[in-house]
Coordinates of N, CA and C in Angstrom, one line a residue:
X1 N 0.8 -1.2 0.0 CA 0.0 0.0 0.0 C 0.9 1.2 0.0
X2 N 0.7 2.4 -0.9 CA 1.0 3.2 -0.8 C 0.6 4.3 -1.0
X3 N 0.4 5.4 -0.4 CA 0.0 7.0 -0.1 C 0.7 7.9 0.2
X4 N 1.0 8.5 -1.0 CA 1.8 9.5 -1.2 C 1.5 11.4 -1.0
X5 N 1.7 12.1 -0.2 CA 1.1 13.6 0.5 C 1.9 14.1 0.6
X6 N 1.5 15.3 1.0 CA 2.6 16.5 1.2 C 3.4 16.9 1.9
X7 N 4.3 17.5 1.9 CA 5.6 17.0 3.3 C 5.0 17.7 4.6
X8 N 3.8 18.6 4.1 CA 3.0 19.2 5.8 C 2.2 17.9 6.5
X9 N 2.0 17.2 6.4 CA 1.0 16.0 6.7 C 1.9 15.3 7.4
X10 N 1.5 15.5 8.6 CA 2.3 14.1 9.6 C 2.1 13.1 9.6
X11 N 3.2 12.5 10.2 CA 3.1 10.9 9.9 C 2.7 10.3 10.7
X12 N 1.9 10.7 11.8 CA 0.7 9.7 12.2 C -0.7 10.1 11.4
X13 N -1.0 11.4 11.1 CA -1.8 11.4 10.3 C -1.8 10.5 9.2
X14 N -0.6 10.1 8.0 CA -0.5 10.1 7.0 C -0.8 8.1 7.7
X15 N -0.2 8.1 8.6 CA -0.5 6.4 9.1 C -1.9 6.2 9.5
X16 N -2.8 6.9 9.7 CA -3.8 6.8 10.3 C -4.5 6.5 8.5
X17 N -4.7 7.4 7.7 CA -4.9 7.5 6.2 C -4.2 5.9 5.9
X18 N -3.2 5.7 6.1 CA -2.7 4.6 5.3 C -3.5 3.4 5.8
X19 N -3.3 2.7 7.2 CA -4.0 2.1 8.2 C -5.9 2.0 7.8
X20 N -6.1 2.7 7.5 CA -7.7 2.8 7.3 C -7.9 2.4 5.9
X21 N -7.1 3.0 5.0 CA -7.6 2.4 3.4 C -7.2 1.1 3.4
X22 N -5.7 0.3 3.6 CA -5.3 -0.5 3.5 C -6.1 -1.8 4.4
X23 N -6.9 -1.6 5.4 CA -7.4 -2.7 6.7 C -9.3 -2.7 4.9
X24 N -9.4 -1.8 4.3 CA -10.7 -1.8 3.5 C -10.1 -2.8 2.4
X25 N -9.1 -2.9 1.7 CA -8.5 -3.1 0.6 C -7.9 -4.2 0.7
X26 N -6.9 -4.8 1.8 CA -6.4 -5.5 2.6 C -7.2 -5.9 3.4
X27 N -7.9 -7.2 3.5 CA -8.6 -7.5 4.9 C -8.4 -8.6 5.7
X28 N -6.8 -9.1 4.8 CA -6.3 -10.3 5.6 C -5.4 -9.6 6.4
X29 N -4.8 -7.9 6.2 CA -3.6 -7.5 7.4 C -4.2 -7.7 8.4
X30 N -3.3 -8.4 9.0 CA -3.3 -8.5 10.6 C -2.3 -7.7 11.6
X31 N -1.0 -8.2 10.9 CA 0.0 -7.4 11.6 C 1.0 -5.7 10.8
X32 N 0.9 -4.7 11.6 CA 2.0 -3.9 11.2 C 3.0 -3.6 12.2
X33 N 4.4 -3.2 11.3 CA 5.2 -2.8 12.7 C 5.3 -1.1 12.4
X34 N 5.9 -0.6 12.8 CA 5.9 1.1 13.1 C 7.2 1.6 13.9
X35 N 7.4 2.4 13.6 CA 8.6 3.0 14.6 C 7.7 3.9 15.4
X36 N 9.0 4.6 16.5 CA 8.4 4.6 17.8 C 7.5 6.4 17.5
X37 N 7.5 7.1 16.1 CA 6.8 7.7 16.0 C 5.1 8.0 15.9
X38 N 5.0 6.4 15.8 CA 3.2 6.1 15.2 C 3.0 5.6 16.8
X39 N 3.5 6.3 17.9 CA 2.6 5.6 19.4 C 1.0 6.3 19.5
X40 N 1.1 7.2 18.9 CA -0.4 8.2 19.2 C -1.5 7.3 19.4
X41 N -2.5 8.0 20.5 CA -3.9 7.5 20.8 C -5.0 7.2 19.5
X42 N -4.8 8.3 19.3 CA -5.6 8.5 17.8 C -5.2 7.1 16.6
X43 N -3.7 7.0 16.7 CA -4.1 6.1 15.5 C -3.8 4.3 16.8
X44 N -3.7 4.6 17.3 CA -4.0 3.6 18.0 C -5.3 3.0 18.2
X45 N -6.5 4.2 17.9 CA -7.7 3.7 17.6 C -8.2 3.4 16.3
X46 N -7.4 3.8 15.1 CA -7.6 3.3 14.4 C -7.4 2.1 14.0
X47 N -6.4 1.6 14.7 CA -5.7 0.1 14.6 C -7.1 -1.2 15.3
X48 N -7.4 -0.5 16.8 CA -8.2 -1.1 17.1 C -9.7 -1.3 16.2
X49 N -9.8 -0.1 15.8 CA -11.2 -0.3 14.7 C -10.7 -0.9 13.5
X50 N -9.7 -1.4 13.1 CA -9.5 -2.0 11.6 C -9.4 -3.5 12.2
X51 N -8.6 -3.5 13.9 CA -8.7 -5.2 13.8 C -7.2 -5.5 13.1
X52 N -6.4 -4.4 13.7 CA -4.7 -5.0 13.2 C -4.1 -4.8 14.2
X53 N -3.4 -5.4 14.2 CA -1.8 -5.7 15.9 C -1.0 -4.6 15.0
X54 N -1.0 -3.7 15.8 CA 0.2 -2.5 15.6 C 1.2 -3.1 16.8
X55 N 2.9 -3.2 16.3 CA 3.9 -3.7 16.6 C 4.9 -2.3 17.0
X56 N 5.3 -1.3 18.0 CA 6.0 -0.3 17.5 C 7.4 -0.8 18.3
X57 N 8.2 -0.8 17.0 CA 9.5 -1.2 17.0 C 10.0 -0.1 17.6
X58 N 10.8 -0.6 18.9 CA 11.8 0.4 19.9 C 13.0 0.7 19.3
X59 N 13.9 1.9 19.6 CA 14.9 2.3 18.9 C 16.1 1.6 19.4
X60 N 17.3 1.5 19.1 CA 18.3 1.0 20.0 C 18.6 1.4 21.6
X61 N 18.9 0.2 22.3 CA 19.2 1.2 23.7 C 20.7 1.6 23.7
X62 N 20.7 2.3 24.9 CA 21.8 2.9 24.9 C 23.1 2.4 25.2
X63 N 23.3 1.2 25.5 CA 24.1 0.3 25.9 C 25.3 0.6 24.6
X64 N 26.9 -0.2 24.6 CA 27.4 0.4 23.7 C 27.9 -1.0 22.9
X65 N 28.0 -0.5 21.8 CA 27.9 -1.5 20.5 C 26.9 -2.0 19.6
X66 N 26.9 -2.4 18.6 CA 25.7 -2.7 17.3 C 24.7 -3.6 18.2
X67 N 23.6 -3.1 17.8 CA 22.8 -4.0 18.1 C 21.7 -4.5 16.8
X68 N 21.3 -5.8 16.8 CA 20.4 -5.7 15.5 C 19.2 -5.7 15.7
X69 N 18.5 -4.7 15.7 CA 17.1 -4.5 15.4 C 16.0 -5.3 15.0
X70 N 15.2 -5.9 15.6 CA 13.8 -6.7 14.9 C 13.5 -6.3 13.5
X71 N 13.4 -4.8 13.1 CA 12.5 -4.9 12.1 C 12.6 -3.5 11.5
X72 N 13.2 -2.4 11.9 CA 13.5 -0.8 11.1 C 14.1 -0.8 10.2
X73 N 15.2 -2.3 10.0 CA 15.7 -2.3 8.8 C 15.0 -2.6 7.6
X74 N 14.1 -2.8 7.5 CA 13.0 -3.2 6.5 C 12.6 -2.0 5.8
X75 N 12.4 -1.1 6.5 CA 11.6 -0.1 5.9 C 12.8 0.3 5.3
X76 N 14.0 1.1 5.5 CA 15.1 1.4 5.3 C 15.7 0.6 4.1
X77 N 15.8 -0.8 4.1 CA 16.1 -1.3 2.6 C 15.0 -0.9 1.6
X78 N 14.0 -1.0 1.8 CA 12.9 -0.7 0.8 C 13.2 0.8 0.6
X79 N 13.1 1.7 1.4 CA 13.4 3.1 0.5 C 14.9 2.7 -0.2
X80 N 15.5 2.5 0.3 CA 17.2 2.4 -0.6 C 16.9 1.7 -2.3
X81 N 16.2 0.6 -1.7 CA 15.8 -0.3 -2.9 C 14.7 1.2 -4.2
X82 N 13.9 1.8 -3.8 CA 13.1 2.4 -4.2 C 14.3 3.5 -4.8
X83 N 15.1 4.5 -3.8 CA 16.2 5.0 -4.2 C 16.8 5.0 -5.3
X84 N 17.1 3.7 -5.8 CA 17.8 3.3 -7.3 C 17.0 3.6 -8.1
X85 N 15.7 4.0 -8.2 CA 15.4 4.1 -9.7 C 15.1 5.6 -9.4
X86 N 15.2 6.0 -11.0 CA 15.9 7.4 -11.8 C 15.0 8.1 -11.3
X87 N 13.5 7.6 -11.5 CA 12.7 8.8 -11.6 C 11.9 8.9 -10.1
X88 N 12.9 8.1 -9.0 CA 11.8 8.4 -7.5 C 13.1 9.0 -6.8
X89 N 14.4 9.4 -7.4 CA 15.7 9.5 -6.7 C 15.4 11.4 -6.4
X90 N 14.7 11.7 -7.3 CA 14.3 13.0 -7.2 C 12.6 13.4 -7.2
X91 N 12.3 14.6 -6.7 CA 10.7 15.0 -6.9 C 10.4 15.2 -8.2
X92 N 10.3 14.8 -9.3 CA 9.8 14.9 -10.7 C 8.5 15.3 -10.5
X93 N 7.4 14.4 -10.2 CA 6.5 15.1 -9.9 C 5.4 15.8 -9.8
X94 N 4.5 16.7 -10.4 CA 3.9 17.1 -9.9 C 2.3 16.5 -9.3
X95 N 2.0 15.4 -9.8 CA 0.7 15.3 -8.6 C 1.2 13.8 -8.3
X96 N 0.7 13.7 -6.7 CA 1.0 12.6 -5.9 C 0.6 11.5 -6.5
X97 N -0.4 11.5 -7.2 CA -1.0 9.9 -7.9 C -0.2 9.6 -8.7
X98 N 0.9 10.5 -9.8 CA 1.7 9.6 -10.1 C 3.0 8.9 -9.6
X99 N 3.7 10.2 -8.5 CA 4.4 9.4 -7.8 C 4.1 7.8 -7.0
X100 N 2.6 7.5 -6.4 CA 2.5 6.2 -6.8 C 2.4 5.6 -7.2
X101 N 2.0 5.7 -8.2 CA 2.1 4.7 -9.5 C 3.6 4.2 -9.9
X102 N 4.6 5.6 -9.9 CA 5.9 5.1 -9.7 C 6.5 4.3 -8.9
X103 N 5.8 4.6 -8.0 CA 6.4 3.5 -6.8 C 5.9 2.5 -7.1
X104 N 4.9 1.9 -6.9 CA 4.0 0.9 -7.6 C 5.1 -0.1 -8.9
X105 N 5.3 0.9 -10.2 CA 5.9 0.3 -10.8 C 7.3 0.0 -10.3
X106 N 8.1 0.1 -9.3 CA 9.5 0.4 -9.4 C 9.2 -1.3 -8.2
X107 N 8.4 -1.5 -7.8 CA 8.4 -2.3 -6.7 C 8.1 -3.9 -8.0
X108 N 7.1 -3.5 -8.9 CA 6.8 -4.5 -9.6 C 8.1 -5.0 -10.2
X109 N 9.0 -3.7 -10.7 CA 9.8 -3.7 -11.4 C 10.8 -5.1 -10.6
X110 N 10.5 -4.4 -9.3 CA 11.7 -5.3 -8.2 C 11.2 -6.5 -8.4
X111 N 10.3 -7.0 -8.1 CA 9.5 -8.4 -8.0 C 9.9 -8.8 -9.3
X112 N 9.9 -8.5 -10.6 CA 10.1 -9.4 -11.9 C 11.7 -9.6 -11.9
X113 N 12.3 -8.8 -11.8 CA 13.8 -9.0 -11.7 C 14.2 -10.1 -10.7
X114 N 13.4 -10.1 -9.3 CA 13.8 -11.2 -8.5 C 13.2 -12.7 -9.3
X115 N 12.4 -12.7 -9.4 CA 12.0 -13.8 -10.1 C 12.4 -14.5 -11.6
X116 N 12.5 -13.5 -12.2 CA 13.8 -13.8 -13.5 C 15.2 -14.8 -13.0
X117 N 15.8 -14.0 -11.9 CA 17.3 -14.5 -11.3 C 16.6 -16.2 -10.8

């Protein structure tokens, strides 16, 4: 799922929006994870009204040395992965529906290439 907005739209707003279309569209999600920015009440009730386990991944503690993370690296490969292609590396642009579709295609793009190899 993707929903792409304006950089004023916060990101529990924009999770709350994403969370709600995706639980209509998607009705097998069960689980999401989130970093420790999506704690809000508000979309915490959205989670409860869709009927999904919201997961919010803790940041590293403070202890010293690498530690590996459950799950933030996920979202972080996927933008990197998204990164490589020409036309999402910059704001090209102008209305958000096509920047989905971009994304959309650059992800499909990923999926045929994995499966070719």
């Amino acid at each position: 799922m993707v929903i792409v907005h304006a950089a004023n739209v916060a990101d529990v707003t924009a999770g709350r929006m994403l969370l709600a279309e995706s639980s209509l569209s998607i009705p097998t999600l069960q689980q999401v994870w989130a970093d420790r920015g999506y704690r809000g009440q508000r979309l915490q009730q959205v989670v409860r009204g869709c009927n999904i386990s919201l997961e919010v991944v803790q940041g590293p503690s403070k202890g010293k040395g690498f530690e590996v993370q459950p799950r933030p690296w996920v979202v972080e490969r996927t933008l990197a992965w998204l990164g490589r292609q020409r036309r999402l590396s910059k704001d090209y642009e102008r209305l958000p529906e096509i920047s989905e579709s971009v994304v959309h295609i650059a992800m499909i793009s990923l999926m045929l290439n994995r499966l070719a190899a």
